[in-house]
mmCIF file of C-alpha atoms in Angstrom:
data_model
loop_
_atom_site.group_PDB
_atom_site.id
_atom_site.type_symbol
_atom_site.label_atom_id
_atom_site.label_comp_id
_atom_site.label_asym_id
_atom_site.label_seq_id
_atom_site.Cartn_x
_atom_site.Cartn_y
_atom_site.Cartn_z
ATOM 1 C CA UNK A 1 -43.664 -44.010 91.361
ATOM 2 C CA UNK A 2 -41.095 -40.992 90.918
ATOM 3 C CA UNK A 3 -41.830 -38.317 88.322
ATOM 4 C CA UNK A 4 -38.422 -37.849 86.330
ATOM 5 C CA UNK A 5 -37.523 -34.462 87.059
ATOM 6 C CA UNK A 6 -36.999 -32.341 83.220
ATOM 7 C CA UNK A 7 -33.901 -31.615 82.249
ATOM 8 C CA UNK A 8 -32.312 -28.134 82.689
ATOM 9 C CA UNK A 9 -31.813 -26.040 79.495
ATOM 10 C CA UNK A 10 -28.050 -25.946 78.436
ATOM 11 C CA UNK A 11 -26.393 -22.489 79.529
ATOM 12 C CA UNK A 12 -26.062 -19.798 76.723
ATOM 13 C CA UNK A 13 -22.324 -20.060 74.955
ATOM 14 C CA UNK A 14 -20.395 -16.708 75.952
ATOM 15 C CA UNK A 15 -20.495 -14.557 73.351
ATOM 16 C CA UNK A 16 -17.204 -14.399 71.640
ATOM 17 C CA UNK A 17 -15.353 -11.145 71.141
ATOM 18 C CA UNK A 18 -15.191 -9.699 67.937
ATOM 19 C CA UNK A 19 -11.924 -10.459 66.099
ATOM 20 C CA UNK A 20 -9.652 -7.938 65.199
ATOM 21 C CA UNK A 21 -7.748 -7.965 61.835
ATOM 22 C CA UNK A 22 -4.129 -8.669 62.057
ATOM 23 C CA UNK A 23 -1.563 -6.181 60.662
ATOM 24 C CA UNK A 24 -1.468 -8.596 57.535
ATOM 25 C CA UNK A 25 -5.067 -7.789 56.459
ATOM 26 C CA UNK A 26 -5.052 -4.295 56.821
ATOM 27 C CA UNK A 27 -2.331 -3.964 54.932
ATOM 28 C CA UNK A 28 -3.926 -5.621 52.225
ATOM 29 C CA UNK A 29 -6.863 -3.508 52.418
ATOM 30 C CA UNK A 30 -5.522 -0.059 52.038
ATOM 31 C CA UNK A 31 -3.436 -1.922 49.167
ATOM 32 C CA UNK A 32 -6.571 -2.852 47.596
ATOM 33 C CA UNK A 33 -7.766 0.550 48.130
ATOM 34 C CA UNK A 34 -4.774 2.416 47.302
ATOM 35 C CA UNK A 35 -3.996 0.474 44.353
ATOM 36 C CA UNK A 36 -6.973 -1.331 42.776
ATOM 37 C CA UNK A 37 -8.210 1.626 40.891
ATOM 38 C CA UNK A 38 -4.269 2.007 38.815
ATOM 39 C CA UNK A 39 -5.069 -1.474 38.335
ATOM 40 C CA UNK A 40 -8.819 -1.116 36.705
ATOM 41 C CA UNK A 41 -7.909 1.229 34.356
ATOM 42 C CA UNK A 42 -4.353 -0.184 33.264
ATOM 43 C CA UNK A 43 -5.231 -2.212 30.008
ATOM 44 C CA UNK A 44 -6.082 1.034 28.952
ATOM 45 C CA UNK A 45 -2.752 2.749 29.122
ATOM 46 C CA UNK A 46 -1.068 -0.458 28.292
ATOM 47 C CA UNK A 47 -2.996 -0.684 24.576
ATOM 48 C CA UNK A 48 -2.126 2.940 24.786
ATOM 49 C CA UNK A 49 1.604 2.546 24.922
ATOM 50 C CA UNK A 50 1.292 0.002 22.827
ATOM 51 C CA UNK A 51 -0.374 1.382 19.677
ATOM 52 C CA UNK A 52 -0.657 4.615 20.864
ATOM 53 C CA UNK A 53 2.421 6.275 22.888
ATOM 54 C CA UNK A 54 4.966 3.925 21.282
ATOM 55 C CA UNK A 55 4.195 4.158 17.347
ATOM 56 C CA UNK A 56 4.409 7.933 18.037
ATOM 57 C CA UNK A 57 7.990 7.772 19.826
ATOM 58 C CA UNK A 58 9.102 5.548 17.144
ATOM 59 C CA UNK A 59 7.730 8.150 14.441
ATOM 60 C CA UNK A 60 9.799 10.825 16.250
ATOM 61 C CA UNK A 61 12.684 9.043 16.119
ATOM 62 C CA UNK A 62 12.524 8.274 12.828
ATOM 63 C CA UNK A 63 11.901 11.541 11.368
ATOM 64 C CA UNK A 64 15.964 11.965 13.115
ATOM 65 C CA UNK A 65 17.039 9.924 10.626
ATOM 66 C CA UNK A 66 17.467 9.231 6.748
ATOM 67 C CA UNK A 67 15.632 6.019 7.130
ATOM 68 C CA UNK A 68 14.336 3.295 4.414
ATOM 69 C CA UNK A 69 12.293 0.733 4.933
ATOM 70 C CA UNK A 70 15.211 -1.756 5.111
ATOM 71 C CA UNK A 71 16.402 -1.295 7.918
ATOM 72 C CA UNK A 72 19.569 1.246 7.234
ATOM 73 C CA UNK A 73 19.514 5.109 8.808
ATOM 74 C CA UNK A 74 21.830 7.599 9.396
ATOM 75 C CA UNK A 75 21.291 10.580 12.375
ATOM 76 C CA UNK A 76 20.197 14.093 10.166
ATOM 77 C CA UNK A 77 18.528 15.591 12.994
ATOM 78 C CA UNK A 78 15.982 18.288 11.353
ATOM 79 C CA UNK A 79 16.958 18.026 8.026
ATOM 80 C CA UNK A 80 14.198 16.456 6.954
ATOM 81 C CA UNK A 81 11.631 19.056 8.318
ATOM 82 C CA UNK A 82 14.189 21.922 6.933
ATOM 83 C CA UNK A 83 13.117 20.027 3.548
ATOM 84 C CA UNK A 84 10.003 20.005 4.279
ATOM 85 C CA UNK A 85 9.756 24.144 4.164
ATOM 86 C CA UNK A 86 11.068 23.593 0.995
ATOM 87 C CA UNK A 87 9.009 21.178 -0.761
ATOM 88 C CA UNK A 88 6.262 22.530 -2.778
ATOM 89 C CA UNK A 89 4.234 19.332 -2.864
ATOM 90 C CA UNK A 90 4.067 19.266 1.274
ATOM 91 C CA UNK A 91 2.902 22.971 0.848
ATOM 92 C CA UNK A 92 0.292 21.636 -2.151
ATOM 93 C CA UNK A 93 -0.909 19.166 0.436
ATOM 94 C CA UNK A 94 -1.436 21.266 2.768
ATOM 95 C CA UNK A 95 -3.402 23.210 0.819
ATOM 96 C CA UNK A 96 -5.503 20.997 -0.201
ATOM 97 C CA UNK A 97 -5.545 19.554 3.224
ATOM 98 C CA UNK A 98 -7.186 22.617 4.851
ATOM 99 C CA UNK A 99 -9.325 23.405 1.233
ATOM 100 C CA UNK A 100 -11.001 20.087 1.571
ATOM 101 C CA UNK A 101 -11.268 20.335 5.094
ATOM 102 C CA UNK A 102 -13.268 24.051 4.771
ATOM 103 C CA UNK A 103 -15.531 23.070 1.888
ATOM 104 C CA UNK A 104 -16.519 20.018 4.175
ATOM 105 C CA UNK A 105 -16.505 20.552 7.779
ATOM 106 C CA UNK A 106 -18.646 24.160 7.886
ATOM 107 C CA UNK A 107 -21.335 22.897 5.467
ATOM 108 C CA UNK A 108 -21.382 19.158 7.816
ATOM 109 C CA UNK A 109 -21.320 20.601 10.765
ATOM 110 C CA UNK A 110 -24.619 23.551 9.901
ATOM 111 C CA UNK A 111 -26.174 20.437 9.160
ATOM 112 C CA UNK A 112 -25.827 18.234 11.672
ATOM 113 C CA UNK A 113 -27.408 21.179 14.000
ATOM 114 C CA UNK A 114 -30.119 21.288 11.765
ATOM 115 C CA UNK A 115 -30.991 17.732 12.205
ATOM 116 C CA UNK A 116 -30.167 17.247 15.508
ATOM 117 C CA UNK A 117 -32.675 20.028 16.547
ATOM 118 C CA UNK A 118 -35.453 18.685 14.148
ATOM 119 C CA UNK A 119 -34.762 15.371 15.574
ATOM 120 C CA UNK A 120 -35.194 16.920 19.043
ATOM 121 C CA UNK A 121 -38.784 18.061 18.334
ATOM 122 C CA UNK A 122 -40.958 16.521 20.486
ATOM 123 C CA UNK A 123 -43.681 16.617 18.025
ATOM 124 C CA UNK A 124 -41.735 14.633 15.570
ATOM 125 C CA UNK A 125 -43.653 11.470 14.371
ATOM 126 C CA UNK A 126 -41.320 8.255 14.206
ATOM 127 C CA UNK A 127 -38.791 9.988 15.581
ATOM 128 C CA UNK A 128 -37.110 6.797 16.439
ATOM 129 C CA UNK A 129 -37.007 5.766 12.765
ATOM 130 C CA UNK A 130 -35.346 9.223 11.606
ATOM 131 C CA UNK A 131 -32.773 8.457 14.087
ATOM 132 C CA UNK A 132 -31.567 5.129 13.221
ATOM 133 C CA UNK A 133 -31.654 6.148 9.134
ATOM 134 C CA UNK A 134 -29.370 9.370 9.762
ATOM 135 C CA UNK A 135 -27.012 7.140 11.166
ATOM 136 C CA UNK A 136 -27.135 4.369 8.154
ATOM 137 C CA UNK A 137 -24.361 6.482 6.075
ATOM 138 C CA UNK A 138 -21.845 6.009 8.778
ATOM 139 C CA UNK A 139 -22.145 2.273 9.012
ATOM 140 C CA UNK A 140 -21.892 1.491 5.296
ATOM 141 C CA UNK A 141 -18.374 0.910 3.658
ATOM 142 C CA UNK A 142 -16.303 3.971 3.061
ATOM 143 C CA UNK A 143 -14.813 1.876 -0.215
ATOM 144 C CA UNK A 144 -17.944 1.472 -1.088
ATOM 145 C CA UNK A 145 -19.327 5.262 -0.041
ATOM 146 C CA UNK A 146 -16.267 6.322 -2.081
ATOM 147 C CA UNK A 147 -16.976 4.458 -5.413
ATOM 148 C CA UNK A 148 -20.778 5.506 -5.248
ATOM 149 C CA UNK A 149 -19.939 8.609 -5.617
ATOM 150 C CA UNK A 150 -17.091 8.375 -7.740
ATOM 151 C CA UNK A 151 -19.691 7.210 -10.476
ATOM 152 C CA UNK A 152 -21.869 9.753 -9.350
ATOM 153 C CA UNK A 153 -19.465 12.617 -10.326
ATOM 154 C CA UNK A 154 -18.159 11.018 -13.757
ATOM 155 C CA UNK A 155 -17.473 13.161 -16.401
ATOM 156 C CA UNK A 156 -18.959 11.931 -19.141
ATOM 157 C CA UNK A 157 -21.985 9.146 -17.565
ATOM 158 C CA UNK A 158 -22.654 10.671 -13.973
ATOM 159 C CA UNK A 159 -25.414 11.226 -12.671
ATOM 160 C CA UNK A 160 -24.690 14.602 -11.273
ATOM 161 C CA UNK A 161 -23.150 16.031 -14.651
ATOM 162 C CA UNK A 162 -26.878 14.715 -16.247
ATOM 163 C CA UNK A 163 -28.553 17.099 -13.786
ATOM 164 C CA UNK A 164 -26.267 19.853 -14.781
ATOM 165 C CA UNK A 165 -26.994 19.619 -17.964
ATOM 166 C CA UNK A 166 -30.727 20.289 -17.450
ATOM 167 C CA UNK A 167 -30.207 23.557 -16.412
ATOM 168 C CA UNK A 168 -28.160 24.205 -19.174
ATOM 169 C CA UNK A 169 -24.586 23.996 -17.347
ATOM 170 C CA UNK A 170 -21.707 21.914 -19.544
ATOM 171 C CA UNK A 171 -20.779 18.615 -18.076
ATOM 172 C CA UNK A 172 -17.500 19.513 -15.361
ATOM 173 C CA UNK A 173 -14.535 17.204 -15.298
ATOM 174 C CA UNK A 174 -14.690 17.004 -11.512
ATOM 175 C CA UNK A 175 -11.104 15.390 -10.714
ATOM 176 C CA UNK A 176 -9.188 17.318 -13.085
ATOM 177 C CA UNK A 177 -9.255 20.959 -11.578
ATOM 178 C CA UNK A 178 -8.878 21.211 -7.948
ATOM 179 C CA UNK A 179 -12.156 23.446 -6.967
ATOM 180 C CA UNK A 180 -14.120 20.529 -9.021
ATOM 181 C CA UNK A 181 -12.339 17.688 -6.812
ATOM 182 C CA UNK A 182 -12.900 19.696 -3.680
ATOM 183 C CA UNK A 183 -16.525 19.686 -4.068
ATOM 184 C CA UNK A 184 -17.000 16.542 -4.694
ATOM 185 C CA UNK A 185 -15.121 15.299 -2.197
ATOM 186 C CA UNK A 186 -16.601 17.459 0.146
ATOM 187 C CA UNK A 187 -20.147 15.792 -0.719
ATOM 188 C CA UNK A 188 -18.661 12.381 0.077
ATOM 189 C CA UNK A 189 -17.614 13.179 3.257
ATOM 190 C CA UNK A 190 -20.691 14.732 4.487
ATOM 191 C CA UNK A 191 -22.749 12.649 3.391
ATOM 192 C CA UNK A 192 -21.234 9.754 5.997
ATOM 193 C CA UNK A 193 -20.154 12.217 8.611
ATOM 194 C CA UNK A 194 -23.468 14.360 9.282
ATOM 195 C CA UNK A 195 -25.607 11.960 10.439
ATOM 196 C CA UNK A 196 -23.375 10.892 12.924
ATOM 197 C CA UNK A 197 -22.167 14.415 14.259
ATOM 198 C CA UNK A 198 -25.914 14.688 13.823
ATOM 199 C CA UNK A 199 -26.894 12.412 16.524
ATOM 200 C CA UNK A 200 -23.926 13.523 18.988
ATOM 201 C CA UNK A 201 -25.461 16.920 19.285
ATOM 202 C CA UNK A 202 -28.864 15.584 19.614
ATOM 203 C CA UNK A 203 -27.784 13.781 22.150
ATOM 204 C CA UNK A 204 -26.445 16.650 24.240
ATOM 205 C CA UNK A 205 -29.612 18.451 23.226
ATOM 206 C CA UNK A 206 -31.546 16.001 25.150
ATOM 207 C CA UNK A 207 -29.178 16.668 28.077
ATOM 208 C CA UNK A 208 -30.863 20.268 28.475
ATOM 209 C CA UNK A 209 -33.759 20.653 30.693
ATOM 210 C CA UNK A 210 -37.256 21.043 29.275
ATOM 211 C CA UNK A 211 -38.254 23.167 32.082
ATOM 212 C CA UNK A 212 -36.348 25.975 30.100
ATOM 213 C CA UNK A 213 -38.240 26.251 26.585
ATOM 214 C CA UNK A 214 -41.467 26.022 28.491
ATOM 215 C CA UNK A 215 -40.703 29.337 30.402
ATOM 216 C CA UNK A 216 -39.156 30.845 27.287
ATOM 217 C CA UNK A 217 -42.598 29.927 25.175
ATOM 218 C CA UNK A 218 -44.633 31.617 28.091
ATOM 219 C CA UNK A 219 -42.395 34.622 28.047
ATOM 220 C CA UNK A 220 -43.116 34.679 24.188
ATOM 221 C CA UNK A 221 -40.099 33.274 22.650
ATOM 222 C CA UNK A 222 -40.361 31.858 19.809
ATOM 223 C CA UNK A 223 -38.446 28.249 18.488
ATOM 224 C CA UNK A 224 -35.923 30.406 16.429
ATOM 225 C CA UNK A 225 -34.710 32.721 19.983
ATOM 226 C CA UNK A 226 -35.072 29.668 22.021
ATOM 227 C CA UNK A 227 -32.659 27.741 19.592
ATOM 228 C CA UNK A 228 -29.584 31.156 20.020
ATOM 229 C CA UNK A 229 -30.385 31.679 23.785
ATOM 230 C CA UNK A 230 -31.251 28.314 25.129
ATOM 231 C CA UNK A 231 -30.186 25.301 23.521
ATOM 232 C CA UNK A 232 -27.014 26.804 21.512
ATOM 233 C CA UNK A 233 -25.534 28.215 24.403
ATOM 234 C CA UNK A 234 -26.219 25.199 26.436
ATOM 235 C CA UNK A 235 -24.491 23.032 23.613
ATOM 236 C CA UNK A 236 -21.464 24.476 23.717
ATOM 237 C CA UNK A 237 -19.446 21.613 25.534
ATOM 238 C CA UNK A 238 -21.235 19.339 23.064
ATOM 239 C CA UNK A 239 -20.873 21.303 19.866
ATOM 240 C CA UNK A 240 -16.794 21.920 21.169
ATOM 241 C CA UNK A 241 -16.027 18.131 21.142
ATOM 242 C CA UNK A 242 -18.198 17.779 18.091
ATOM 243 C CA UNK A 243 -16.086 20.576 16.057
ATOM 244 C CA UNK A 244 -12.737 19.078 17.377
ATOM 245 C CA UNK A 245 -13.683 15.541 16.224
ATOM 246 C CA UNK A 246 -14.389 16.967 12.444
ATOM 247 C CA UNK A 247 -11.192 18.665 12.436
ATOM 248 C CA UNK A 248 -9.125 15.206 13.286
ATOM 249 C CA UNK A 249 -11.201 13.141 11.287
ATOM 250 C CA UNK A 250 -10.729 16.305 8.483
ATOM 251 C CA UNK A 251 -7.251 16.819 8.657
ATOM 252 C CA UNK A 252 -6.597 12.837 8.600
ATOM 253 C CA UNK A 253 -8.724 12.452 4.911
ATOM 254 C CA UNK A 254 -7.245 9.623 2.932
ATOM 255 C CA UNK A 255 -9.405 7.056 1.837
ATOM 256 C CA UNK A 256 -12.430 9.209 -0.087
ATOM 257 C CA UNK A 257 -9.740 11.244 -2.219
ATOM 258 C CA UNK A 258 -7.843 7.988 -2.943
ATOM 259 C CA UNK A 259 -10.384 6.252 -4.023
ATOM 260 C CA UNK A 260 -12.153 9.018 -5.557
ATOM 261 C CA UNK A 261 -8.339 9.633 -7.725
ATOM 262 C CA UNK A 262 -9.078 5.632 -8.782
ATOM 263 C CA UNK A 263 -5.945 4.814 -5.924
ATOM 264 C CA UNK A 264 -3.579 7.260 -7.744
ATOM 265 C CA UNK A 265 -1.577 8.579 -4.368
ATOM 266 C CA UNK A 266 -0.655 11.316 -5.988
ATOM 267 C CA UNK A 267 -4.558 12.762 -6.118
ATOM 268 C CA UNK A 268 -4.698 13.318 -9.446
ATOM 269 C CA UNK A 269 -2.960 14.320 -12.429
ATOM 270 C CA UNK A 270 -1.298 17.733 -11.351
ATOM 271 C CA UNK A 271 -1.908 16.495 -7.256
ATOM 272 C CA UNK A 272 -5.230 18.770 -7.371
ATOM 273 C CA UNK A 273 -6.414 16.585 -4.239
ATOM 274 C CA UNK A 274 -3.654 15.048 -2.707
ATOM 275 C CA UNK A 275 -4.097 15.126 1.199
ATOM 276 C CA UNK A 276 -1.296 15.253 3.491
ATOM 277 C CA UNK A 277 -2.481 11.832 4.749
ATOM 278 C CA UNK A 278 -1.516 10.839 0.564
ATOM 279 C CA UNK A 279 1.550 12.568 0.325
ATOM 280 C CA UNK A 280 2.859 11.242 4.135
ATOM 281 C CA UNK A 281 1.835 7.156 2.422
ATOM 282 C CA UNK A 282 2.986 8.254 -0.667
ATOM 283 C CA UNK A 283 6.516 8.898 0.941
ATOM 284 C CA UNK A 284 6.949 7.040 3.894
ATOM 285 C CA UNK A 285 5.600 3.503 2.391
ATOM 286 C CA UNK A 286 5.665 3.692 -1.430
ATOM 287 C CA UNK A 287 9.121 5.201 -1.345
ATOM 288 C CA UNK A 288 11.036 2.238 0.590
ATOM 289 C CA UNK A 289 14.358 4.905 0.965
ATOM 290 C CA UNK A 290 12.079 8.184 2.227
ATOM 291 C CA UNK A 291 10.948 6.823 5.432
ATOM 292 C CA UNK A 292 11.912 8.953 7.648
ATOM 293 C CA UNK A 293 10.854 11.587 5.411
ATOM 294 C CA UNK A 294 7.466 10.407 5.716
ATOM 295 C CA UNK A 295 7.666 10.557 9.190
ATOM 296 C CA UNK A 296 8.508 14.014 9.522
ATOM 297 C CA UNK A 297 5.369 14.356 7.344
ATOM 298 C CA UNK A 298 3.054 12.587 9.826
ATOM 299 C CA UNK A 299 4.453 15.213 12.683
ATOM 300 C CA UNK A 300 3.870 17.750 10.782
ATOM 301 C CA UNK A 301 0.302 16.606 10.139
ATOM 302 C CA UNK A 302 -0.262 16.277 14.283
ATOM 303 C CA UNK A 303 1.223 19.887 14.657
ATOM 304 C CA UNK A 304 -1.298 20.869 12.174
ATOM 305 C CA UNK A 305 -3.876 19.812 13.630
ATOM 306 C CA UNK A 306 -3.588 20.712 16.977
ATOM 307 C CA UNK A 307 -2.916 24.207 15.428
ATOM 308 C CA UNK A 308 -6.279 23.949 13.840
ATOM 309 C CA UNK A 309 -8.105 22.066 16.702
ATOM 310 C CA UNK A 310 -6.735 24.832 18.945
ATOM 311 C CA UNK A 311 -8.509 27.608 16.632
ATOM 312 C CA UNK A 312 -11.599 26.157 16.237
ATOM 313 C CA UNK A 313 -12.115 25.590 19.845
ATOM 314 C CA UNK A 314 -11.273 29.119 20.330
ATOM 315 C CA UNK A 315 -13.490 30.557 18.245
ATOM 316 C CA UNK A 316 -16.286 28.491 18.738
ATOM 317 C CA UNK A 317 -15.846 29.220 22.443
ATOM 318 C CA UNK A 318 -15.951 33.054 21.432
ATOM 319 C CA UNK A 319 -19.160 33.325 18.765
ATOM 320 C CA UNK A 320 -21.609 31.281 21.526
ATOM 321 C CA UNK A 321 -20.295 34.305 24.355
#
């Protein structure tokens, strides 16, 4: 009997040659190169315009115009900012603009360094805990920040007139002079705002290496010289954005005076703490036939501030040289 003889393995395919892309899909790739990163970071421009770009267009525009809330302007081109150099109230708000934003700012922003590096201590037990309590004052309601305090400071039943009166000091109208309104104002805002200016600078404190204070406590220097030559110096970016935040969020103070003032928009009696924020609602949307009025106040406000913004930065800049 015949053995069947096996079977001979197929023969290997060919291998096939690699494919080359058409012109159609390498187009499309150095589209999707060229043009996927615009398209990434377009919703951001687009909220931009839309609530950013546009409102301040339309604010322009309107501050062109003798406008009211109705609907009916008329082309005045500058007039309204020639009034403006004439108004003593926009001059009293501005006063009071950059008053409150002094009395505030310098003490908030000392101590927010002076957390941030005791929170940066390494030997600092529940350091964790200290962190997420200086930050508490920022997340609670600035309505209800502002009428804490506005009991605090009452004349005749607050707590801080009773502890003037300990030492012998007679109880201080605080929203009836404008040094008196300042102050307390002042406490209300950095009480919210230091914790969380607090915790920005600690954060770019933790940025610096650690290599550095070890060779400057071997060399001898002590936590006070290592604070001016190593970790101020090296907070200067930090500290920069930190001082130009306050003096937005400073310039732009409405709701703690007008709650503090019981809502009066006017910021008290004699205007002793109206804001500019106050006097630009207190024109452009309680007077229906002033808007564009009002918005030549807001313009002036953003001119202010980036006059102020643009000093700060420069000194700061200069003093950590």
């Amino acid at each position: 009997m015949a053995l069947a003889t096996p079977a001979r393995p197929a023969p290997p395919e060919p291998a096939r040659a690699p494919r080359h892309r058409t012109n159609g899909s390498a187009k499309r790739a150095r589209w999707d190169m060229k043009f996927s990163p615009y398209l990434y970071i377009a919703p951001f421009f687009i909220v931009f315009g839309v609530f950013g770009l546009y409102p301040m267009l339309k604010t322009a525009w309107m501050s062109l115009h003798d406008w009211d809330m109705i609907g009916e302007h008329t082309f005045i081109g500058f007039d309204n900012y020639a009034e403006l150099l004439k108004d003593e109230y926009f001059w009293n708000a501005v006063v009071n603009t950059l008053g409150i934003f002094v009395v505030a700012t310098v003490p908030q922003l000392i101590l927010a360094l002076f957390f941030a590096n005791l929170l940066n201590r390494t030997h600092l037990r529940s350091r964790t805990l200290f962190r997420m309590a200086i930050f508490v004052p920022n997340i609670t309601s600035v309505a209800a920040v502002a009428i804490v305090f506005a009991m605090l400071f009452q004349r005749d039943f607050g707590l801080i007139n009773w502890l003037l009166s300990l030492v012998g000091i007679n109880p201080v109208d605080w929203d009836s002079e404008r040094w008196s309104s300042w102050t307390a104002i002042a406490f209300m805002v950095d009480w919210r705002w230091t914790g969380y200016n607090a915790l920005i600078l600690l954060a770019g404190m933790q940025a610096i290496p650690r290599d550095l204070y070890e060779a400057a406590a071997l060399d001898g220097a002590n936590q006070w010289r290592q604070f001016w030559r190593i970790t101020l110096p090296m907070l200067t970016p930090t500290f920069v954005f930190v001082v130009v935040l306050s003096t937005i969020g400073g310039l732009q103070l409405f709701t703690e005076p007008l709650i503090f003032g019981n809502g009066n928009m006017r910021g008290g009696t004699q205007r002793e703490f109206q804001t500019l924020a106050m006097y630009m609602y207190e024109k452009g949307i309680n007077s229906l036939n002033t808007a564009g009025y009002g918005a030549a106040i807001a313009w002036a406000l953003f001119v202010l501030i980036g006059i102020v913004a643009a000093i700060n930065l420069a000194l700061v800049r200069r003093s950590v040289k």
